[in-house]
Tab-separated table of C-alpha atoms and ligand atoms in Angstrom:
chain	number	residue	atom	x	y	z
A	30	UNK	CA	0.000	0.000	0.000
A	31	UNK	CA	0.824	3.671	-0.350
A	32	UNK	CA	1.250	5.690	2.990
A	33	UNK	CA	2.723	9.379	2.703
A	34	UNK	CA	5.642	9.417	0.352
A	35	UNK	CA	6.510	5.918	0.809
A	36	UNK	CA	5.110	2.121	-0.503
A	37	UNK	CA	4.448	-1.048	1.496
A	38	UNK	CA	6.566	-2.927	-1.194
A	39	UNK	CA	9.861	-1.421	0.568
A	40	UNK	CA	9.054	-4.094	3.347
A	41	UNK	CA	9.579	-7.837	2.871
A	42	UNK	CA	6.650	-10.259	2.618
A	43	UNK	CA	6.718	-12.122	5.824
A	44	UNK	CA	2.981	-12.266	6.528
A	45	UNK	CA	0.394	-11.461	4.824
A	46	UNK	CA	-1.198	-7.244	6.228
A	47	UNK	CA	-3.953	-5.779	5.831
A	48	UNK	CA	-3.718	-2.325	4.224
A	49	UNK	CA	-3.885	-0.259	7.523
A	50	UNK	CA	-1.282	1.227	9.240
A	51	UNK	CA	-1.349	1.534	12.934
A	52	UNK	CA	-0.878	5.328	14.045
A	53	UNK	CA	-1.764	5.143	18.169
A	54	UNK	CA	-2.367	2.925	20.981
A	55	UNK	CA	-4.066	2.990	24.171
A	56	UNK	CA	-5.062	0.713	26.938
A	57	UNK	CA	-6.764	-1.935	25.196
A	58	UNK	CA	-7.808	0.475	21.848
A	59	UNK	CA	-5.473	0.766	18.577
A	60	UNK	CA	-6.240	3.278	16.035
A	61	UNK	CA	-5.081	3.116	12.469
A	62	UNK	CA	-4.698	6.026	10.137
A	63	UNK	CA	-7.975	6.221	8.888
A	64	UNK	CA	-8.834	7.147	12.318
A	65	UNK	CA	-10.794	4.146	13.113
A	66	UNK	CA	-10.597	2.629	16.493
A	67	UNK	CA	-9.628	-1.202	16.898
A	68	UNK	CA	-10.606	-2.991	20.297
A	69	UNK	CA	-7.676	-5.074	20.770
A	70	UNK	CA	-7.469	-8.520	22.413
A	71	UNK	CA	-4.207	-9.271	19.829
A	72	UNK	CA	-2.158	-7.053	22.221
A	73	UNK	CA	0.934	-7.752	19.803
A	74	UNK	CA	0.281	-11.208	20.584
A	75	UNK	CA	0.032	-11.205	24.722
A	76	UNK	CA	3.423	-8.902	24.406
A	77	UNK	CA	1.692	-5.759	25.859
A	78	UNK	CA	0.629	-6.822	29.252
A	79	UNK	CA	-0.055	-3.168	30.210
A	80	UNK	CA	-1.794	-2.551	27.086
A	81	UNK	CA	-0.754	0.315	24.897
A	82	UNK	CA	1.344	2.793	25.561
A	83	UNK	CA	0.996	2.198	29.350
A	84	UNK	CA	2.210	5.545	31.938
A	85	UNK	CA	4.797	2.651	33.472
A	86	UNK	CA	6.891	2.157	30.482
A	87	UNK	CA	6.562	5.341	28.761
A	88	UNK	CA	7.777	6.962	32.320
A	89	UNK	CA	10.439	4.196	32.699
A	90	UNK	CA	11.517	5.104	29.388
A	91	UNK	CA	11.769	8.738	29.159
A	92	UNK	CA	14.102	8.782	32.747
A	93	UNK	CA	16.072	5.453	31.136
A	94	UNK	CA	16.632	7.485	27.987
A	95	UNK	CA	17.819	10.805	29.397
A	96	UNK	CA	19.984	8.812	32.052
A	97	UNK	CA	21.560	5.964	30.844
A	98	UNK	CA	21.066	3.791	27.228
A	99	UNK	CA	24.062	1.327	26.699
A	100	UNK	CA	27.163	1.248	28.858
A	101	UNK	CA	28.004	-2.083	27.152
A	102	UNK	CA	27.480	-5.199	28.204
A	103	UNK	CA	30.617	-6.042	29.173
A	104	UNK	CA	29.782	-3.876	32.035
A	105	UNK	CA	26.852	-3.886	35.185
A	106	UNK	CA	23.829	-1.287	34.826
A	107	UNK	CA	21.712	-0.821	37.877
A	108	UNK	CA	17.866	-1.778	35.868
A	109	UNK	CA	19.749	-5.107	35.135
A	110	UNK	CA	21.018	-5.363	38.606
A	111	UNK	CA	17.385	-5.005	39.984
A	112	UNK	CA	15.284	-6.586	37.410
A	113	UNK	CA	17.259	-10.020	38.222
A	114	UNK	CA	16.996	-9.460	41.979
A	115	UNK	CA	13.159	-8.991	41.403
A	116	UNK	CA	12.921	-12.393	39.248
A	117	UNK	CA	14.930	-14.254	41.513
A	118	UNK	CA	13.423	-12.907	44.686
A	119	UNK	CA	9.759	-14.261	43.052
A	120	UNK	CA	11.203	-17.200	41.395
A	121	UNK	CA	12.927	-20.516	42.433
A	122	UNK	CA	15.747	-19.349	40.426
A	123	UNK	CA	18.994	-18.357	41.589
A	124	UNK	CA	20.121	-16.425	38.640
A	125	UNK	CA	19.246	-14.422	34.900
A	126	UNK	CA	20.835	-13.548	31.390
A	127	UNK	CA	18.476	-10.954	29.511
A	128	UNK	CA	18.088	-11.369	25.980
A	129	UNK	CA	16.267	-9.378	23.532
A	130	UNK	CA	13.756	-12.132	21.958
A	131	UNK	CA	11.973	-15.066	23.445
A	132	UNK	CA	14.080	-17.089	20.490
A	133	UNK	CA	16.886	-15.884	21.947
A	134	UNK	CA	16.237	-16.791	25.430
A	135	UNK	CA	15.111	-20.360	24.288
A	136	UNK	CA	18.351	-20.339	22.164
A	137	UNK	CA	20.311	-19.886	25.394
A	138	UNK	CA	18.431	-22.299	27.645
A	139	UNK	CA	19.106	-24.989	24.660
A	140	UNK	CA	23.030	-23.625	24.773
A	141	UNK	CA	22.970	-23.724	28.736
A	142	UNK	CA	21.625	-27.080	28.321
A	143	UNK	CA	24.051	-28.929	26.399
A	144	UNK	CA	27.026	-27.182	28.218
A	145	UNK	CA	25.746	-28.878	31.480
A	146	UNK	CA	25.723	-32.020	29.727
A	147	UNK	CA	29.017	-31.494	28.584
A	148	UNK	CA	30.490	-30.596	31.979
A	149	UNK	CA	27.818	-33.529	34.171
A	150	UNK	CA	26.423	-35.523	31.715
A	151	UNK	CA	28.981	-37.085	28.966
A	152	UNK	CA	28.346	-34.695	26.571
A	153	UNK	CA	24.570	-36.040	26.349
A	154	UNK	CA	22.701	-32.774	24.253
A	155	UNK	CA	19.472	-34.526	23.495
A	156	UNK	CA	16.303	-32.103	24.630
A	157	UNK	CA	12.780	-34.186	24.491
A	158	UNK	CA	10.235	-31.467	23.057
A	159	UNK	CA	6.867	-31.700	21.999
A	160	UNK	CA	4.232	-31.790	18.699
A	161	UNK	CA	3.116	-28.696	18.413
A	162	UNK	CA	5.141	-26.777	20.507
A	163	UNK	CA	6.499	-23.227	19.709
A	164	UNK	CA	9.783	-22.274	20.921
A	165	UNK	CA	10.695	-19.218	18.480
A	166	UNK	CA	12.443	-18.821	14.870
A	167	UNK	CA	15.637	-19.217	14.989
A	168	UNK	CA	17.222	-22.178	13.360
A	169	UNK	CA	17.567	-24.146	16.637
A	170	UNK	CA	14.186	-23.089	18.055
A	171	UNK	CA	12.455	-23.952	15.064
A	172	UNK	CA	13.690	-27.428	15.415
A	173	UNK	CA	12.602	-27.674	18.808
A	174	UNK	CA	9.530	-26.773	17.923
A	175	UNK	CA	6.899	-29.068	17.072
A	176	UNK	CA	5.014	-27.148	14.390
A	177	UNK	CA	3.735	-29.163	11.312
A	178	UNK	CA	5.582	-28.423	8.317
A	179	UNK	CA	8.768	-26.985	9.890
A	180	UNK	CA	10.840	-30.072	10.339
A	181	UNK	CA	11.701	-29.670	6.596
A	182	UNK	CA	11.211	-25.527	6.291
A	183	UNK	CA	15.443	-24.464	6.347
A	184	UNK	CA	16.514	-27.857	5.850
A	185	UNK	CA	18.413	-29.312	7.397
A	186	UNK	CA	17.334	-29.001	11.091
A	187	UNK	CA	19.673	-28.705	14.415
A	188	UNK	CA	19.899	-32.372	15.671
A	189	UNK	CA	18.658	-33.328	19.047
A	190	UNK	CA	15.246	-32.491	19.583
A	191	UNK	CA	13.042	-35.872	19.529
A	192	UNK	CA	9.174	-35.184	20.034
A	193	UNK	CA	7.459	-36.226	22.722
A	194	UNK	CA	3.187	-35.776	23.122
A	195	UNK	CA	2.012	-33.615	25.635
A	196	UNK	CA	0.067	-35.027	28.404
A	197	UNK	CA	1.555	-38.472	27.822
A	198	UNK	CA	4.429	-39.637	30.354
A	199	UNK	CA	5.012	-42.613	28.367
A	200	UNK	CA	5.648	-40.900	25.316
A	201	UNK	CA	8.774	-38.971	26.740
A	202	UNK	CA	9.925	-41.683	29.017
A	203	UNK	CA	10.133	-43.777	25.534
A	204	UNK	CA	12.434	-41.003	23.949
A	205	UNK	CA	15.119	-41.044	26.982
A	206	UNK	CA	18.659	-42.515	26.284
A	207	UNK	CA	22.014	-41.506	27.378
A	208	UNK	CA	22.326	-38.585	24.875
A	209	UNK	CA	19.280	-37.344	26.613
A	210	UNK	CA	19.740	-34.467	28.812
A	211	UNK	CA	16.602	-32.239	29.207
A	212	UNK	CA	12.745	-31.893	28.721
A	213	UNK	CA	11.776	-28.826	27.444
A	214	UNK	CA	8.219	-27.450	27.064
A	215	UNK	CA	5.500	-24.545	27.415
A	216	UNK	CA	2.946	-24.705	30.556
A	217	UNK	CA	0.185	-23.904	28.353
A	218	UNK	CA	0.880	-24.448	24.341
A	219	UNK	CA	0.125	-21.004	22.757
A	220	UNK	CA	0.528	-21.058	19.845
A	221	UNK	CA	-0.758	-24.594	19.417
A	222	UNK	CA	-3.809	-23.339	20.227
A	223	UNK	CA	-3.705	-22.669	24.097
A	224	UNK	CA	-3.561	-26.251	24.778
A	225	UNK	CA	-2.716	-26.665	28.697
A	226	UNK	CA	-0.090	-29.087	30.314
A	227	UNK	CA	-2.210	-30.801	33.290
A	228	UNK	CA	-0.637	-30.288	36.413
A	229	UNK	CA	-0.642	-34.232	36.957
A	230	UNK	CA	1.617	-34.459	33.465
A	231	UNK	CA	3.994	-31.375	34.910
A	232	UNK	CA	4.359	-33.106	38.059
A	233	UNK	CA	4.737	-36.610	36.600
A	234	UNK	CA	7.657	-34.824	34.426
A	235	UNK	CA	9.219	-32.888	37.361
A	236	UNK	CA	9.801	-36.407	38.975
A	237	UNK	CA	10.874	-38.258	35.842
A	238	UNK	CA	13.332	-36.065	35.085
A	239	UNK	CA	14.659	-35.739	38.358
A	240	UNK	CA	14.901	-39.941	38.527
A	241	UNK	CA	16.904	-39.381	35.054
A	242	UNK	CA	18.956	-37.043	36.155
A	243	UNK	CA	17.706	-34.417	33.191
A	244	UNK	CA	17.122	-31.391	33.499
A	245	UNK	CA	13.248	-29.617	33.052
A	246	UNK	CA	13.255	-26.514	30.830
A	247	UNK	CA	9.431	-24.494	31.087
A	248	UNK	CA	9.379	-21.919	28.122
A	249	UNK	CA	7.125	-19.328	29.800
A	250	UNK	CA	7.732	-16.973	27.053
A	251	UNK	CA	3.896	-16.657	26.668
A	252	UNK	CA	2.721	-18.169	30.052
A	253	UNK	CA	4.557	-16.297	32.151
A	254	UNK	CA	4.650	-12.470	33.407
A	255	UNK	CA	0.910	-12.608	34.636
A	256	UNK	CA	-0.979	-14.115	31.672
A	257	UNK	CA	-2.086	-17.143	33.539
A	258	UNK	CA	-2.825	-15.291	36.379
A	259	UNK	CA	0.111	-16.428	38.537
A	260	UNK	CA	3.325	-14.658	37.941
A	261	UNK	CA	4.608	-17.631	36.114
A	262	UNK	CA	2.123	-20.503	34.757
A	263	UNK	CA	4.601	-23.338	36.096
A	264	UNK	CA	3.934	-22.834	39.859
A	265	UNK	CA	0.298	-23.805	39.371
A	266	UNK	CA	1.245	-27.304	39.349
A	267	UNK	CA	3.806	-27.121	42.302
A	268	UNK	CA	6.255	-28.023	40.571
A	269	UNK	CA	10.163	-26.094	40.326
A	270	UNK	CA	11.925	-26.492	36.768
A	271	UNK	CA	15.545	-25.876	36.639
A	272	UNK	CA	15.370	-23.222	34.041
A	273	UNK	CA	12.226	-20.921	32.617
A	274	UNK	CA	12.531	-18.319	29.998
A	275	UNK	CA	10.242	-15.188	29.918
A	276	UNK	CA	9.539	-12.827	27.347
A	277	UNK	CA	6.948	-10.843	25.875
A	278	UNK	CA	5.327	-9.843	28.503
A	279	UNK	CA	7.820	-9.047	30.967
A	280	UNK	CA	8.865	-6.141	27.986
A	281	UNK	CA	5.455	-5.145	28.202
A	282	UNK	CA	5.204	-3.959	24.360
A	283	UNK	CA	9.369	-3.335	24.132
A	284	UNK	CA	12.300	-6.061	22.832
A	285	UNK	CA	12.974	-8.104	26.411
A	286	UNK	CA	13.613	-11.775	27.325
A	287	UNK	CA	14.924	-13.876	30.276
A	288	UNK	CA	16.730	-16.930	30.622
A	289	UNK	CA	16.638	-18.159	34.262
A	290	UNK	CA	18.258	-21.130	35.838
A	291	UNK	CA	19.146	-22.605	39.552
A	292	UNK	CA	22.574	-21.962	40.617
A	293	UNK	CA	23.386	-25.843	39.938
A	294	UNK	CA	22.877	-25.575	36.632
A	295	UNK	CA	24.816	-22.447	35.787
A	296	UNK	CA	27.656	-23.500	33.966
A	297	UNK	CA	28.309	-20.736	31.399
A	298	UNK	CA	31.547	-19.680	31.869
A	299	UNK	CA	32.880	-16.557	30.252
A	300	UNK	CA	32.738	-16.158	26.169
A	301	UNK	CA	30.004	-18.811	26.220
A	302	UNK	CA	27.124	-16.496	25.966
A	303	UNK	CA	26.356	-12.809	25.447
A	304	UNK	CA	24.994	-10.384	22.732
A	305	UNK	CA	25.046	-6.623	22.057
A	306	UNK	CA	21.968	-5.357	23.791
A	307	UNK	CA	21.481	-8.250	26.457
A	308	UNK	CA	20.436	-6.656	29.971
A	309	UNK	CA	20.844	-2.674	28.567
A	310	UNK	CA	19.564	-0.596	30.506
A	311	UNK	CA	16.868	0.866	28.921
A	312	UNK	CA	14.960	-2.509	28.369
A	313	UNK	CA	15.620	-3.622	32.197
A	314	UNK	CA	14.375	-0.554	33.529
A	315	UNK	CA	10.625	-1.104	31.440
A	316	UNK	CA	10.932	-4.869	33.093
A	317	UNK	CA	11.298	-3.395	36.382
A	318	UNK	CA	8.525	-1.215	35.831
A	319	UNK	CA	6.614	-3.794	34.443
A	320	UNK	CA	7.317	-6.030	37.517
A	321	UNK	CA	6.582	-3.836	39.743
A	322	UNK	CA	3.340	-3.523	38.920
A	323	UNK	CA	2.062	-6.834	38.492
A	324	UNK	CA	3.520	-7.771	41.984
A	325	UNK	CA	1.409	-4.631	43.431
A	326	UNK	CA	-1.052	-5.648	46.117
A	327	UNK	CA	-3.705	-6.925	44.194
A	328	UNK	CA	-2.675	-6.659	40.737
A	329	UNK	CA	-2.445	-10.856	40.146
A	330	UNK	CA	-6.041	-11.553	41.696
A	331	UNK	CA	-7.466	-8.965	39.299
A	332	UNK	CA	-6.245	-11.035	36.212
A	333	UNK	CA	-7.401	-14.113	37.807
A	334	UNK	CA	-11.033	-12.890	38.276
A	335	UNK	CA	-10.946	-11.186	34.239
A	336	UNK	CA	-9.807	-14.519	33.554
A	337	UNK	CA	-12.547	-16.041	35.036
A	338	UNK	CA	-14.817	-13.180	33.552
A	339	UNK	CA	-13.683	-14.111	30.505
A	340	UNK	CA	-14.063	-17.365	30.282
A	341	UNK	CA	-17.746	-17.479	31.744
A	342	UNK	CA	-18.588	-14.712	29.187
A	343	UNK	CA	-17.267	-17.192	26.421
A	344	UNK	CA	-19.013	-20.224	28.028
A	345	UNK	CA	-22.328	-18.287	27.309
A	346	UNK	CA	-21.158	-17.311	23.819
A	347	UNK	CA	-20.275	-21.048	23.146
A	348	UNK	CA	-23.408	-22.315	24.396
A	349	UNK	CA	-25.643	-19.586	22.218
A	350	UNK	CA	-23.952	-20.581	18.966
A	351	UNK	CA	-23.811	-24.346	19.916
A	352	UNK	CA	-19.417	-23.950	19.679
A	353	UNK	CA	-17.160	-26.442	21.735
A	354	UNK	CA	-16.262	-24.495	24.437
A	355	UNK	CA	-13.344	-22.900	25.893
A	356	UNK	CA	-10.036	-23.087	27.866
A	357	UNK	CA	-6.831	-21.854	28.904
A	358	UNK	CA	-5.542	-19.953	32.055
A	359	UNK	CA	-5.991	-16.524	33.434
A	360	UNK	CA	-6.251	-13.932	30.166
A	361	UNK	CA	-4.907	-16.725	27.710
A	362	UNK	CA	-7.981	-18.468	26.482
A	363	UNK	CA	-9.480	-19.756	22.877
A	364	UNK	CA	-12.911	-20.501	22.104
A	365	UNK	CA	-13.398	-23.488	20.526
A	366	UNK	CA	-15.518	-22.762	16.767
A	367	UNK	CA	-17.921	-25.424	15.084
A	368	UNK	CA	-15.930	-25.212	12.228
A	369	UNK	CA	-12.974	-23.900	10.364
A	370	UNK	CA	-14.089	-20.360	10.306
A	371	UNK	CA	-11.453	-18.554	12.507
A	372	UNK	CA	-9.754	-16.696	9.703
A	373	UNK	CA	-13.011	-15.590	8.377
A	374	UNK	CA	-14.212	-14.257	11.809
A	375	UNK	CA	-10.577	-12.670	12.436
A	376	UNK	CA	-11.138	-10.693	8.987
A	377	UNK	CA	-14.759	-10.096	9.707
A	378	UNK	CA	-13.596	-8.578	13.500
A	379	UNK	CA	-11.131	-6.655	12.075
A	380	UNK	CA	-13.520	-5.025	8.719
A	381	UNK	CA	-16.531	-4.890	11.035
A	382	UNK	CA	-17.310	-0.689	11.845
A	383	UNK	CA	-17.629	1.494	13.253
A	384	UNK	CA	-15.078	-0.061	15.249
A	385	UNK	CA	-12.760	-3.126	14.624
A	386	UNK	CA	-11.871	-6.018	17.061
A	387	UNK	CA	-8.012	-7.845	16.852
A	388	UNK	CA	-8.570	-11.663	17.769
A	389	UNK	CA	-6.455	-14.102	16.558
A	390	UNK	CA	-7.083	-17.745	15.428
A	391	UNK	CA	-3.997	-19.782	15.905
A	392	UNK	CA	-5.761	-22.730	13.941
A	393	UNK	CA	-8.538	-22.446	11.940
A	394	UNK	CA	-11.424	-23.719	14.751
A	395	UNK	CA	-10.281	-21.330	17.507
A	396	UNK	CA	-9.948	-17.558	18.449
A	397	UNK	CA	-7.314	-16.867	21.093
A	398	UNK	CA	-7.830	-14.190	23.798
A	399	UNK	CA	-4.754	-12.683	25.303
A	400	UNK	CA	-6.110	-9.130	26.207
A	401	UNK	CA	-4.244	-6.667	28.597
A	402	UNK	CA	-4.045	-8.421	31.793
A	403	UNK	CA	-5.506	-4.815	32.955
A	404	UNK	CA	-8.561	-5.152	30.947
A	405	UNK	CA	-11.581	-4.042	31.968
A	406	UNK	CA	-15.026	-6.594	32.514
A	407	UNK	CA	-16.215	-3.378	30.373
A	408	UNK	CA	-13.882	-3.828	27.796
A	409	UNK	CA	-14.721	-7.824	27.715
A	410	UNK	CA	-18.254	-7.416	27.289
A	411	UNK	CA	-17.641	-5.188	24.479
A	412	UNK	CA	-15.603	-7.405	22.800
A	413	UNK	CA	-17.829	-10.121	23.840
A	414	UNK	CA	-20.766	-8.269	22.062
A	415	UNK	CA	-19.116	-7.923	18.739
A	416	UNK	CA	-18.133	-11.328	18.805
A	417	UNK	CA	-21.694	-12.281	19.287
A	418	UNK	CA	-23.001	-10.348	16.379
A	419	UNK	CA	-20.405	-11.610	14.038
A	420	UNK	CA	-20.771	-15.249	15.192
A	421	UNK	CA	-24.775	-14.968	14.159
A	422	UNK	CA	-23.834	-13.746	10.742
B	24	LIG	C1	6.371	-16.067	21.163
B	24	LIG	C2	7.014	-17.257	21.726
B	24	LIG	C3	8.394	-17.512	21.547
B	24	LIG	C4	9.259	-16.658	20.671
B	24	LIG	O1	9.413	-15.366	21.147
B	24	LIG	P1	9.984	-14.223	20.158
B	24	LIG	O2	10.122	-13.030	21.027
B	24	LIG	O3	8.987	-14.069	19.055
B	24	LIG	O4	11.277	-14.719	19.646
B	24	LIG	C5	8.923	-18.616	22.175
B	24	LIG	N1	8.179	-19.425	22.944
B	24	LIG	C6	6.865	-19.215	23.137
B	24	LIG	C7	6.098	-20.126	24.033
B	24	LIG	C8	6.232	-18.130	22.528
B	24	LIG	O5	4.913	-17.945	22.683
């Protein structure tokens, strides 16, 4: 498309856009440059925890910016400094590397990984993930994922990530050999379609892998920071991984990831890992801000009750259209369609006026929710309104 003095066509094709270009966000409302407002339950897909343009980060960011931007990261910053003494002080980890992209935090847990299996292990580097999983796009996170098609996208793959199925013990338990040395997988699936790891299965795994010796890996790139209503998804199920990694969220709408791990496990040694902008300052300081909010009296509880909100709300839908149902967690739910009509409702949300609605269908029978976790029951009914009408259709 045209826009000013410039064309679309300057970009690269990576997915396919509509011909709208986003001028302004806030709270849970986008507005494009037609001037037409967009209810938003995309929220740059459950990156923007604060919704847009929060006070938090844009505060955090204008004292970052006039103070401090990049010493170098061959050198300490106070935001990092605090940011990992906030995740470790909630967490049962002992320590953090920041990264810039969930990808690049997986990349790194895959890296720490096989270094402890080099130092404990006997150079054992296999990592049992699952169908359907999504651990990023970089070469080695696309191979861990499980997505249908991308075993042979990029060809050939980085060895050493045998499938499992999620919510089957057996399954993994048949995939362990000595080159095994960790299980790595999301709480809840996201992009698979918010597909849930029961507690029993997480628990089953925690033990299995601590039998084996191998180590347990939770990607909470999407789960964690507050989605599921608990400040990470994992502790739901009792149960205390040796490494996480967090991202979109705890950037709250800026570039932001976390790579976590028990002091046990810790075996980078210096040169092994590191990047230009991991742990500058001006990223930290938004995840301290961000942090510091959703550990505010009160803050967690709220999401858990929209969560429920939301869910009920989409119950009622499901049951007035005759649709499968719902699940997920806290603000990170899908309603299940009676057919393969997601993309058509996502177009038809987005088209419909005077005002649009951002959903997203992560296969074709489902719409995923992952609002603000500040949104408002307000805001849900609206959205829950719109979605009625265009479900009738
Ligand atoms: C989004 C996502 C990633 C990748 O994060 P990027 O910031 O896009 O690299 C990894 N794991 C999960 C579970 C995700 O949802």
């Amino acid at each position: 498309m045209q826009y000013g003095d410039y064309s679309s066509d300057a970009l690269m094709t990576i997915t396919n856009r509509p011909d709208l270009v986003f001028v302004r966000g806030e709270g849970s409302w986008l507005h494009d440059h037609n001037g037409k407002a967009y209810l938003d339950f995309i929220q740059g897909w459950a990156v923007n925890c604060l919704g847009h343009c929060p006070p938090q980060i844009r505060d955090a960011l204008v004292a970052q910016a006039g103070t401090l931007l990049n010493p170098s990261p061959a050198f300490y910053n106070g935001p990092m400094i605090e940011l990992a003494g906030i995740l470790t002080a909630n967490s049962v980890f002992d320590r953090v590397f920041f990264a810039n992209t969930g990808a690049e935090a997986n990349e790194g847990a895959i890296k720490l990984a096989r270094k402890w299996g080099q130092v404990h292990k006997g150079g054992a580097y296999e990592i049992i993930t699952f169908d359907h999983s999504f651990h990023g796009r970089t070469l080695a996170t696309m191979s861990a994922s499980g997505k249908p098609g991308w075993d042979t996208l990029f060809a050939p793959q980085v060895p050493g990530f045998p499938k499992a199925d999620l919510n089957d013990i057996a399954s993994v338990k048949a995939l362990i050999n000595e080159r095994t040395v960790a299980v790595m997988l999301e709480p809840v699936q996201g992009e698979g379609g918010v597909i849930p790891a029961d507690p029993a299965f997480l628990q089953a795994l925690r033990a299995l892998t601590r039998e084996r010796g191998l180590l347990l890996i939770v990607d909470e790139v999407q789960s964690g920071i507050g989605r599921t209503g608990t400040l990470f998804a994992h502790t739901q199920a009792g149960i205390e991984p040796d490494i996480m990694t967090l991202g979109k969220g705890i950037g709250g709408g800026v570039p932001l990831a976390a790579l976590l791990a028990r002091e046990d496990v810790c075996c980078f040694v210096p040169g092994d890992q590191g990047g230009t902008y991991n742990g500058n300052p001006l990223m930290t300081a938004v995840g301290v801000a961000v942090l510091r909010t959703l550990l505010a009296d009160g803050f967690l509880a709220g999401v858990r009750a929209r969560g429920e909100y939301l869910s009920s709300r989409l119950l009622e839908l499901s049951a007035r259209h005759s649709l499968g149902g719902e699940r997920g967690s806290g603000l990170l739910r899908a309603l299940i369609l009676d057919s393969d009509r997601g993309p058509a409702l996502v177009k038809a949300a987005l088209e419909q006026n005077p005002v649009g609605l951002l959903l997203n269908a992560p296969r074709p029978n489902l719409l995923r929710f992952m609002p603000a976790l500040n949104v408002s029951e307000g805001e849900i009914d609206q959205m829950i309104g719109m979605l009625d009408a265009l479900l009738g259709q």
